[in-house]
Coordinates of C-alpha atoms in Angstrom, one line a residue:
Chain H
X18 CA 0.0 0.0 0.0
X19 CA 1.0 3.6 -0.7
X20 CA 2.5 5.2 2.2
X21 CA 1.1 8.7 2.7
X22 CA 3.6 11.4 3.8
X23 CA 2.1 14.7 5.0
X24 CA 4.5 17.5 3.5
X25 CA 4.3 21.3 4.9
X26 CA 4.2 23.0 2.1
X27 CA 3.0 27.3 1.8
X28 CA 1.0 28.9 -0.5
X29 CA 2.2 26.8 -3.8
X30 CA 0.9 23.1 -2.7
X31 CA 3.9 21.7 -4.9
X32 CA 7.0 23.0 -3.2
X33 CA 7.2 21.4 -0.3
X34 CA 10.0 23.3 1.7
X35 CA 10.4 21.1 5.4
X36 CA 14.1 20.2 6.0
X37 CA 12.3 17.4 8.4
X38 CA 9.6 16.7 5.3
X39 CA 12.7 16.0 3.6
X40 CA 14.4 13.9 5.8
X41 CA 11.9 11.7 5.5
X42 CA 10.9 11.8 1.7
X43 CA 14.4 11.0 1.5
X44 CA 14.1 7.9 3.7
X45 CA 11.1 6.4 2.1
X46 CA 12.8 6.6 -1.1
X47 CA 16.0 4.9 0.0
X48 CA 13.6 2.3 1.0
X49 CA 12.2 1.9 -2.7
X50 CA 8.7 2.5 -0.9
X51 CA 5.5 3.9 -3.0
X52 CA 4.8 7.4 -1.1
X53 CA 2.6 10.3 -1.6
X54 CA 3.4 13.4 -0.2
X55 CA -0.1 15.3 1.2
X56 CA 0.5 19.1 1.6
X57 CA -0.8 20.1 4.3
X58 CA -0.3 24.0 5.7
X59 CA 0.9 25.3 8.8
X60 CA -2.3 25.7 10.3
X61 CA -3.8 22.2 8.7
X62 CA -1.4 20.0 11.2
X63 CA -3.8 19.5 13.9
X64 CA -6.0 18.8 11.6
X65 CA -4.5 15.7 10.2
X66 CA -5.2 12.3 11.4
X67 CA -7.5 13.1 14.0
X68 CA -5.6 15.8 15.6
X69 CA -3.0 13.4 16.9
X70 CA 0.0 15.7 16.0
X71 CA 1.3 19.0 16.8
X72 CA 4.1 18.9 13.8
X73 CA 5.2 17.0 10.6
X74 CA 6.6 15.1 8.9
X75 CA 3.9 12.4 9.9
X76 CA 3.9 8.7 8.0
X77 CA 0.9 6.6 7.5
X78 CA 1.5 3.5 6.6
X79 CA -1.7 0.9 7.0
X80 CA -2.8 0.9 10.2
X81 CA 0.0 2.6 11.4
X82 CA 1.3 6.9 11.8
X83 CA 4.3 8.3 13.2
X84 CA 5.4 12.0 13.3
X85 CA 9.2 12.8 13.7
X86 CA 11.4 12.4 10.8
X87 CA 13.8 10.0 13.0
X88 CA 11.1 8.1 14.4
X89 CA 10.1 7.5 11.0
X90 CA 14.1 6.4 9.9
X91 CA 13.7 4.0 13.0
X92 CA 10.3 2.7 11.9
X93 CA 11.0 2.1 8.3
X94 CA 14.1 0.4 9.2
X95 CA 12.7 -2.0 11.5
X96 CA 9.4 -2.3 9.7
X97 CA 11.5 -3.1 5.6
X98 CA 14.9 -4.7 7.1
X99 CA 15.1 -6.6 3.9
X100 CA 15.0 -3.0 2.0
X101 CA 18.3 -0.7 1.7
X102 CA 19.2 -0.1 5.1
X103 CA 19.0 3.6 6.3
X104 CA 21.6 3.3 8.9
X105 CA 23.9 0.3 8.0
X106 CA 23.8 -1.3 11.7
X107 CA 23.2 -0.1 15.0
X108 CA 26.3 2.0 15.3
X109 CA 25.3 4.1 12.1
X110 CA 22.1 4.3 14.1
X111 CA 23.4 5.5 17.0
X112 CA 26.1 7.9 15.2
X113 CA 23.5 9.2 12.9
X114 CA 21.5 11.1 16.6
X115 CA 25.1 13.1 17.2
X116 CA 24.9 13.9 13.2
X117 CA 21.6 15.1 13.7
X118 CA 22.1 17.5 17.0
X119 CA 25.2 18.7 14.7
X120 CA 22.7 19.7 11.8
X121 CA 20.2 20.9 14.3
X122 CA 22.7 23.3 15.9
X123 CA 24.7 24.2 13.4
X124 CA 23.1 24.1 10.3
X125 CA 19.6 24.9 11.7
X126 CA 20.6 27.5 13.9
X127 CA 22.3 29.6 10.9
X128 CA 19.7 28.7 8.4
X129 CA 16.8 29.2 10.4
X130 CA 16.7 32.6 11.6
X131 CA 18.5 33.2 7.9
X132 CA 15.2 32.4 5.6
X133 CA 12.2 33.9 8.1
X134 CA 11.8 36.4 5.3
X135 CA 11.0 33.9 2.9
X136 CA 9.6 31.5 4.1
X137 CA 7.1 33.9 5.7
X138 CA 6.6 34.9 1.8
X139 CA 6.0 31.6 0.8
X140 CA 3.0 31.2 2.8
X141 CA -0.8 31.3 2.4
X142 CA -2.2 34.5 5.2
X143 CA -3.6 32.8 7.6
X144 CA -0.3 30.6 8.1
X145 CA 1.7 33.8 7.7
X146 CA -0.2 35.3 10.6
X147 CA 0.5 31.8 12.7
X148 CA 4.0 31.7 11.6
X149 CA 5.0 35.6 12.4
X150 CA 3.6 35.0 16.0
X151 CA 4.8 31.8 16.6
X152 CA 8.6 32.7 15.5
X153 CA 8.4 36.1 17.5
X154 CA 7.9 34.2 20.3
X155 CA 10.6 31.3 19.8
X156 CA 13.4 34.6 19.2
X157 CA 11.9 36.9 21.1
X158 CA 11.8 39.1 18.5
X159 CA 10.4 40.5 15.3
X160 CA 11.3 38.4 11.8
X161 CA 12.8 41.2 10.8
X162 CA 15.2 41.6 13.1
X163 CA 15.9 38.1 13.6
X164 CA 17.1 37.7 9.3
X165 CA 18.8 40.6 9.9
X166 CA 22.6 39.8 9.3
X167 CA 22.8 36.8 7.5
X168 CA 25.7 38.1 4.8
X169 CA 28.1 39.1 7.5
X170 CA 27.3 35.8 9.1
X171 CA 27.5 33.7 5.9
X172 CA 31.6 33.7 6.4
X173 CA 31.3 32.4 10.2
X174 CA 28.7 30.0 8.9
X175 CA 30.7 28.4 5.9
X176 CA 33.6 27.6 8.3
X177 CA 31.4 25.8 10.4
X178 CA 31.0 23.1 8.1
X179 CA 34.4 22.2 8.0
X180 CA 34.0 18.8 9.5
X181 CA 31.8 17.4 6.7
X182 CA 34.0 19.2 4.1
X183 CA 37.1 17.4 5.9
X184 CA 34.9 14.0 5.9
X185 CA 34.3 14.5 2.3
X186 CA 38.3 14.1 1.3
X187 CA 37.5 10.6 2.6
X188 CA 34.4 9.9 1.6
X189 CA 31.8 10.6 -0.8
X190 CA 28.4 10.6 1.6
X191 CA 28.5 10.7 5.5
X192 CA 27.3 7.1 5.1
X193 CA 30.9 6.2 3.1
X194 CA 30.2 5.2 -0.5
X195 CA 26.4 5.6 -0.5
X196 CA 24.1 7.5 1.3
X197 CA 22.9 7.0 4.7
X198 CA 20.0 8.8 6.9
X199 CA 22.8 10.4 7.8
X200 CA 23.7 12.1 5.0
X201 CA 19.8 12.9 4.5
X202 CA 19.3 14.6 8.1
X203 CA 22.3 17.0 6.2
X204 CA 20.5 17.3 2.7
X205 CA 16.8 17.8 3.9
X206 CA 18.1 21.2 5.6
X207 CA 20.1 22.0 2.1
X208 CA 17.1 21.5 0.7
X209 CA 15.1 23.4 2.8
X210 CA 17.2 26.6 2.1
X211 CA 17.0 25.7 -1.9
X212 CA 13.1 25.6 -2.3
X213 CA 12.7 28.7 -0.2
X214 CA 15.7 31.1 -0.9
X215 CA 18.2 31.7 -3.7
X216 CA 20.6 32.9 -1.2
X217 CA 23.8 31.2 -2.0
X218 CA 24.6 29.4 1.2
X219 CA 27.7 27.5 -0.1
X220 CA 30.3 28.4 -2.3
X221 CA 30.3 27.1 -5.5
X222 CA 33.4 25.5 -5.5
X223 CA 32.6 24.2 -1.6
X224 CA 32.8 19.9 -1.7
X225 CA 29.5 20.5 0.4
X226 CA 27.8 21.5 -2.7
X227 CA 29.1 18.8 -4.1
X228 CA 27.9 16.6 -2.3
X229 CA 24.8 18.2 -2.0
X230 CA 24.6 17.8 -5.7
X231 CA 25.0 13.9 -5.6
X232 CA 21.9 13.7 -3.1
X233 CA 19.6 15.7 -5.2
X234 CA 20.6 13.0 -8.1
X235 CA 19.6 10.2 -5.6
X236 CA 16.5 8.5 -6.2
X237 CA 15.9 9.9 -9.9
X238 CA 16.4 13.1 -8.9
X239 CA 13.8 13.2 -6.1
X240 CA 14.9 16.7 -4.5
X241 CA 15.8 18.0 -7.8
X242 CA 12.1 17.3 -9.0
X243 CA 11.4 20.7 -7.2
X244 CA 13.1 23.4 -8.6
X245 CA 15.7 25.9 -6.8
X246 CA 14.1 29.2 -6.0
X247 CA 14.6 31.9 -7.6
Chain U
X30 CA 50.9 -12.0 21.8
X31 CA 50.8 -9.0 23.4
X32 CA 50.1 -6.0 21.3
X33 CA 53.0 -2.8 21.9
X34 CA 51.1 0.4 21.6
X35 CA 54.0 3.2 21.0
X36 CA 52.4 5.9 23.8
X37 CA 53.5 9.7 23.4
X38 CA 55.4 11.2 26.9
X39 CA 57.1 14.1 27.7
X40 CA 59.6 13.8 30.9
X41 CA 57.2 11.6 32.9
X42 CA 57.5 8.2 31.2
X43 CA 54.0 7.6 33.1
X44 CA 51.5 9.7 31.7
X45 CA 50.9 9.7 28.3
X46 CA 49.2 12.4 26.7
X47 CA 48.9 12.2 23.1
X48 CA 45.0 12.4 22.2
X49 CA 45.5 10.2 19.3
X50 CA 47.5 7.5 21.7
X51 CA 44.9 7.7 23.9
X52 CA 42.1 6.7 20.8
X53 CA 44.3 3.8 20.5
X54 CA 44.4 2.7 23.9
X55 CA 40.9 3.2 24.3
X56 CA 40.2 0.9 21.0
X57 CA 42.6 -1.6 22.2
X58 CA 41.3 -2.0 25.9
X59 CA 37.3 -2.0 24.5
X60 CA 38.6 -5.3 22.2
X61 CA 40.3 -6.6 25.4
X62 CA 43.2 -7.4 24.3
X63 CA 46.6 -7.4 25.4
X64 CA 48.7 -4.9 24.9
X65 CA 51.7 -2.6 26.6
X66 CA 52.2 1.0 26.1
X67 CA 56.0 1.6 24.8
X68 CA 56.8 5.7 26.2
X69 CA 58.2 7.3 22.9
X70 CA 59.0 10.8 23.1
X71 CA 58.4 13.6 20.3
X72 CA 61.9 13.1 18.9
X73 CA 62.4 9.4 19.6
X74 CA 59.2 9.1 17.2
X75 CA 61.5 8.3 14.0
X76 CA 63.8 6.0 16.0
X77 CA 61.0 3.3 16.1
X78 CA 60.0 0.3 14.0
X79 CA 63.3 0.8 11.8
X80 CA 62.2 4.7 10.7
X81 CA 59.5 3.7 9.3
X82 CA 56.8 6.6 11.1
X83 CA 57.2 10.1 11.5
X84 CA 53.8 10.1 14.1
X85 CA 52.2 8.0 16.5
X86 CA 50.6 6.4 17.6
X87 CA 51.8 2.8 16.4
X88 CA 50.8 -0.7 17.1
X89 CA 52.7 -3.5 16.8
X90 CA 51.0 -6.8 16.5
X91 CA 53.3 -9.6 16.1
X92 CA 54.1 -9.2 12.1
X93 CA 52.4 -5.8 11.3
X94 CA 52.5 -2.5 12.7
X95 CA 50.3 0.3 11.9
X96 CA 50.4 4.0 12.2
X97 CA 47.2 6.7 12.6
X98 CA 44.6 6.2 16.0
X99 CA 41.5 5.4 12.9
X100 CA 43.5 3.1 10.9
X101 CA 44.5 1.1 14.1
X102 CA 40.7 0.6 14.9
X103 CA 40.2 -0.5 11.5
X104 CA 42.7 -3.3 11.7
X105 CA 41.3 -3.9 15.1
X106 CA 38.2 -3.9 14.0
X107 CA 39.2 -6.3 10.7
X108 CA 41.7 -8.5 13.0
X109 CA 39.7 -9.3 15.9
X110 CA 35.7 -9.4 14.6
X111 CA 35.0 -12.0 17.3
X112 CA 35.5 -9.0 19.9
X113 CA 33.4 -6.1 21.1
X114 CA 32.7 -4.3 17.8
X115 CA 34.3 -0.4 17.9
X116 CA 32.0 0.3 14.8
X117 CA 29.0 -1.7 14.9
X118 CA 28.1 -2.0 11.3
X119 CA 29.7 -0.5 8.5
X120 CA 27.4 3.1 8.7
X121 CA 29.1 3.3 12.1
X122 CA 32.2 3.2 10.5
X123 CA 31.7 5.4 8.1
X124 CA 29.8 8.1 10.8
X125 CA 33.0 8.0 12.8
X126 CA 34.9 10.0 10.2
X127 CA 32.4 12.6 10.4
X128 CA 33.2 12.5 14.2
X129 CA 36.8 12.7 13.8
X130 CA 36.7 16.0 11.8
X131 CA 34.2 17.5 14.1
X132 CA 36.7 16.5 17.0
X133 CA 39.3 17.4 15.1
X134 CA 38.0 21.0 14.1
X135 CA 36.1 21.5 17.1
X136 CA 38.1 20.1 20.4
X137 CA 41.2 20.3 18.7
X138 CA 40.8 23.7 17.4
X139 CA 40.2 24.8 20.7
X140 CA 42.8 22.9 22.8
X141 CA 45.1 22.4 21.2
X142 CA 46.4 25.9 21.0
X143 CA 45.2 26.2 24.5
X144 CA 47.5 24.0 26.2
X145 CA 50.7 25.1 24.1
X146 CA 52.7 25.8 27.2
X147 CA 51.6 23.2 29.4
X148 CA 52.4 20.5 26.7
X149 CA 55.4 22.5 26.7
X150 CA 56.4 22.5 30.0
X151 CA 56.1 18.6 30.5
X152 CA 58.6 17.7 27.9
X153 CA 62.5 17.1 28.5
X154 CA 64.2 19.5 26.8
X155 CA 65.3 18.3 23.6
X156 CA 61.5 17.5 23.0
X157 CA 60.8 21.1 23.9
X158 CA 62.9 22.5 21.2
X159 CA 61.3 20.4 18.5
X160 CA 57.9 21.0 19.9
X161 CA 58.5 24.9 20.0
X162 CA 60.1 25.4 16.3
X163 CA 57.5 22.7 14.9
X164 CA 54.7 24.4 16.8
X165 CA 55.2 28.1 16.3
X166 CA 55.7 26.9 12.6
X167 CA 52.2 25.5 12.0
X168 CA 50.5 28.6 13.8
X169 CA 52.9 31.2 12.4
X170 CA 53.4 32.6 16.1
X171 CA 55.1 32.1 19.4
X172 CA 53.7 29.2 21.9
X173 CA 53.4 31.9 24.2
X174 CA 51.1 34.6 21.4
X175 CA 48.6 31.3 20.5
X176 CA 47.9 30.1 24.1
X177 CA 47.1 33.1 24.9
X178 CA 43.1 34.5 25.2
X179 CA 42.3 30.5 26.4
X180 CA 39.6 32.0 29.1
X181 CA 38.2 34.8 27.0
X182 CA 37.6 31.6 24.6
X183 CA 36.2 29.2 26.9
X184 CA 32.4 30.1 26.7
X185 CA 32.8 30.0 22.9
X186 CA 34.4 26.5 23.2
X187 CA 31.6 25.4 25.8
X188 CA 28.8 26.1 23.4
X189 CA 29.9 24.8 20.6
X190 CA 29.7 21.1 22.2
X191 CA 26.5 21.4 22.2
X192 CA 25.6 18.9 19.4
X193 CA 27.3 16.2 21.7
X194 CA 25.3 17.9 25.2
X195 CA 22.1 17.3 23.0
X196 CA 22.5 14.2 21.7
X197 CA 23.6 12.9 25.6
X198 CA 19.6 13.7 26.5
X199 CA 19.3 10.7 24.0
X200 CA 21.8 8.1 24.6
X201 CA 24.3 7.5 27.7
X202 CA 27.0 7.6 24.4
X203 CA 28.0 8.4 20.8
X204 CA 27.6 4.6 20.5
X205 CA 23.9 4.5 21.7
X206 CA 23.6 2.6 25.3
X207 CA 27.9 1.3 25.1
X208 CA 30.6 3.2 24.0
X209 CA 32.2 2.8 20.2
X210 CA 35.2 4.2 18.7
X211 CA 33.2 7.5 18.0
X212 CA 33.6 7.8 21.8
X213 CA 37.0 7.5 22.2
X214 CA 37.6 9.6 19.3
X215 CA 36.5 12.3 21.8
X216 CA 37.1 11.3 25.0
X217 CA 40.9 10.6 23.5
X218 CA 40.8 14.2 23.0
X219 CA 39.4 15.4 26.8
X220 CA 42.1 12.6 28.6
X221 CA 44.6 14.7 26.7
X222 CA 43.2 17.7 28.4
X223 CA 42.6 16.4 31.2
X224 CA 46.7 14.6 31.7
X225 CA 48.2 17.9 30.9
X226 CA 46.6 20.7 32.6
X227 CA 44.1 21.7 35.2
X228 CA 42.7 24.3 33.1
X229 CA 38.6 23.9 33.5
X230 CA 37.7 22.9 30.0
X231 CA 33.7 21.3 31.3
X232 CA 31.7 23.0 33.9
X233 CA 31.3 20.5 36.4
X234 CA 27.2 20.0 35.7
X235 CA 27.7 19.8 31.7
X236 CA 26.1 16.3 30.8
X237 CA 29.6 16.4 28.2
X238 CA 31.7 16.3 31.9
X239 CA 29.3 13.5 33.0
X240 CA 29.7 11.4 29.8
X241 CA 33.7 12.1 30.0
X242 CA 33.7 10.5 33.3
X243 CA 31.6 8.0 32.4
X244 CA 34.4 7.2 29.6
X245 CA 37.0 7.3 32.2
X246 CA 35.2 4.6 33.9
X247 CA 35.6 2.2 31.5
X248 CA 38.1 -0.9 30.6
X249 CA 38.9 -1.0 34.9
X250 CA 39.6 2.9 35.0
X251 CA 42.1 2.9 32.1
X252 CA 41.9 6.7 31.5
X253 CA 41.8 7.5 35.2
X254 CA 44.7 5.3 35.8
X255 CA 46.7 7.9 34.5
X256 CA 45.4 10.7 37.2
X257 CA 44.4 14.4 36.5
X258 CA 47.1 17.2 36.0
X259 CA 47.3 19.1 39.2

C-alpha cells in the first residue's frame, strides 16, 4: 500500500519546503517505498489524522502513523529490514543522533533565523499570521530583526562546516560510499534553504555543494524534481 | 601476543598524553586485548620500528604495525571481529569519520592551542625545542602569542559542544547505550586535556563532563589510571 507522507508546504501546494519533510521523503525513497506526499499547511497540522499531532513530517502507513522524521528512519528500518538499510547497523544508528544535534545546531541554527523572510513569503495568510507569531515568540523578536545579518554571518557560517568538508576528502556521503539517513538529516536542511531562498549558502566550489549535488541526483532526482528558488 | 602500543610522553614516562594514543588505547582495551604501552617521546618518534613513522601512535602486532589512531581501529576492527565491535556495522564506520573532523575541528581547534605551554612544559628539553620550532611553525606565532586568550575563549568552546550535550539527553554515548570508537575519538581528546593541565575545559554539571567521566570509567579505570594534571 501507498505510504502517505504529509509534506508542509505554503501557498504553492507543490513546493514542499520542510528540512524534516525531507528527511523523510528522502528515507522512504532509499527504501524503494511507493509514497505520496499530502501538503498540508501550517495551520492544517492539527487537523491531520485526527488531531494526533502538533508537527510534521507524519507517516501513515496501514494501520500505522508516526510523526518525527527520525522516528520515521527507526520505523522504516525495523518495519522493511530486507529493504536498503537507512543506517547500516546499529552504530550508524546510534552515530547518525550526534549527526543530527550537529545539523540541528549548526546548520539549523544559521539557516533558520537566515530564511524567516522567505519562508514567511511563501506562505498562504492565515499561516503567515501563525507563523510571524509563533517565530516572535521562539526569538523573542520580530522576523525582521531576527534575518537581519545573514551576509556578515555567511563567512562564520561556511567555516562551520568544516568537518563534513574534511569527511568529504574521505568519503563521498556521510554514510561512506552511499548515502545513509545520515547524509539525508544533512541534505533535507540543504534543501530546505533551496526551495525557499536563492541565497547562496555554499560556495560554489565548496565539496559540500558537491555533495549536495549527488543527493539531489539520488533517487531519480527526487529533491531535484522541485526546482531551486529563484 | 601482546600488542605494543607506541604511547606519546614528555619527561614523565607515566602519563601519556597524546590524544590520538589515547584513541588507540581506548580501542585496544574495548577489544580486550593485550597490549603494553611503549613511552616514545616527540623526537624518539623516528627511532621506532626501523624509521619507518614520523607520528604515533603505532601498534605493533606480532608481524604488522600500523600507524594513525583510525587506521588502528580499523585493523582492530578487521583482526579481531569476534570482539566487542568499535564500529557496529559499517554506517558506524563510516559516521565515525564525520566525528573525527568534528573532534578534530572542534576540540582540537580549541585545545590544542590552549594547552601550548603546558604540553610544553612537561617535555624534556630536547622535546621542547622540537615542539616549540615545529609548533610556532604551524600557527605562524610564538607558543606563548597562541595560548594566549584561552579564558576569553572558553564560553565560545563550551557552546559549541552542544551537538554532543544534545545528543547525551538521547543516549548514555556516541555509541547508543555502550561506548564505540566515536567515543573514544572524543574522549581521547578530553584525557589529553585532562593529563596535561588543570585548566577547567567542562563545567562541572555539563552532561559532556558527566559522559567524559563516564568514559574514564571504562576498561577497569584505564583513563583515570593515568590521574588528572594538578
Amino acid at each position: 500500500m501507498t505510504i502517505a507522507l504529509y509534506d508542509l508546504v505554503g501557498a504553492d501546494e507543490t513546493r514542499p519546503f520542510s528540512p524534516h519533510c525531507w528527511k523523510a521523503a528522502f528515507a522512504l525513497a532509499h527504501k524503494g517505498l511507493d509514497f505520496r506526499s499530502v501538503p498540508v499547511r501550517f495551520t492544517q497540522i492539527a487537523g491531520i489524522e485526527a488531531g494526533e499531532f502538533r508537527t510534521v513530517p507524519v507517516i501513515r502507513d496501514g494501520e500505522r502513523a508516526f510523526v518525527d522524521s527520525f522516528q520515521i528512519a527507526l520505523y522504516l528500518e525495523e518495519t522493511y529490514p530486507e529493504r536498503p538499510s537507512l543506517f547500516a547497523g546499529e552504530g550508524g544508528r546510534s552515530l547518525s543522533r550526534f549527526i543530527e544535534k550537529w545539523a540541528q545546531t549548526t546548520l539549523v541554527g544559521y539557516i533558520g533565523p537566515s530564511l524567516l523572510l522567505e519562508i514567511h513569503a511563501a506562505l498562504e495568510p492565515a499561516d503567515q499570521a501563525y507563523f510571524r507569531e509563533s517565530r516572535e515568540k521562539r526569538f523573542g523578536r520580530t522576523l525582521e530583526e531576527t534575518a537581519k545579518g545573514r551576509e556578515e554571518r555567511l563567512e562564520g557560517f561556511r567555516a562551520s562546516l568544516a568537518p563534513l568538508r574534511l569527511m568529504l576528502s574521505d568519503q563521498q556521503f556521510i554514510g561512506g560510499q552511499g548515502p545513509l539517513f545520515a547524509d539525508y538529516i544533512v541534505a533535507g536542511i540543504f534543501q530546505w534553504a533551496r526551495v525557499i531562498s536563492p541565497f547562496p549558502l555554499l560556495a560554489p566550489d565548496d565539496p559540500v555543494a558537491a555533495w549536495f549535488e549527488r543527493c539531489l541526483d539520488l533517487h531519480d532526482g527526487l529533491g531535484r524534481a522541485v526546482p531551486a528558488a529563484a
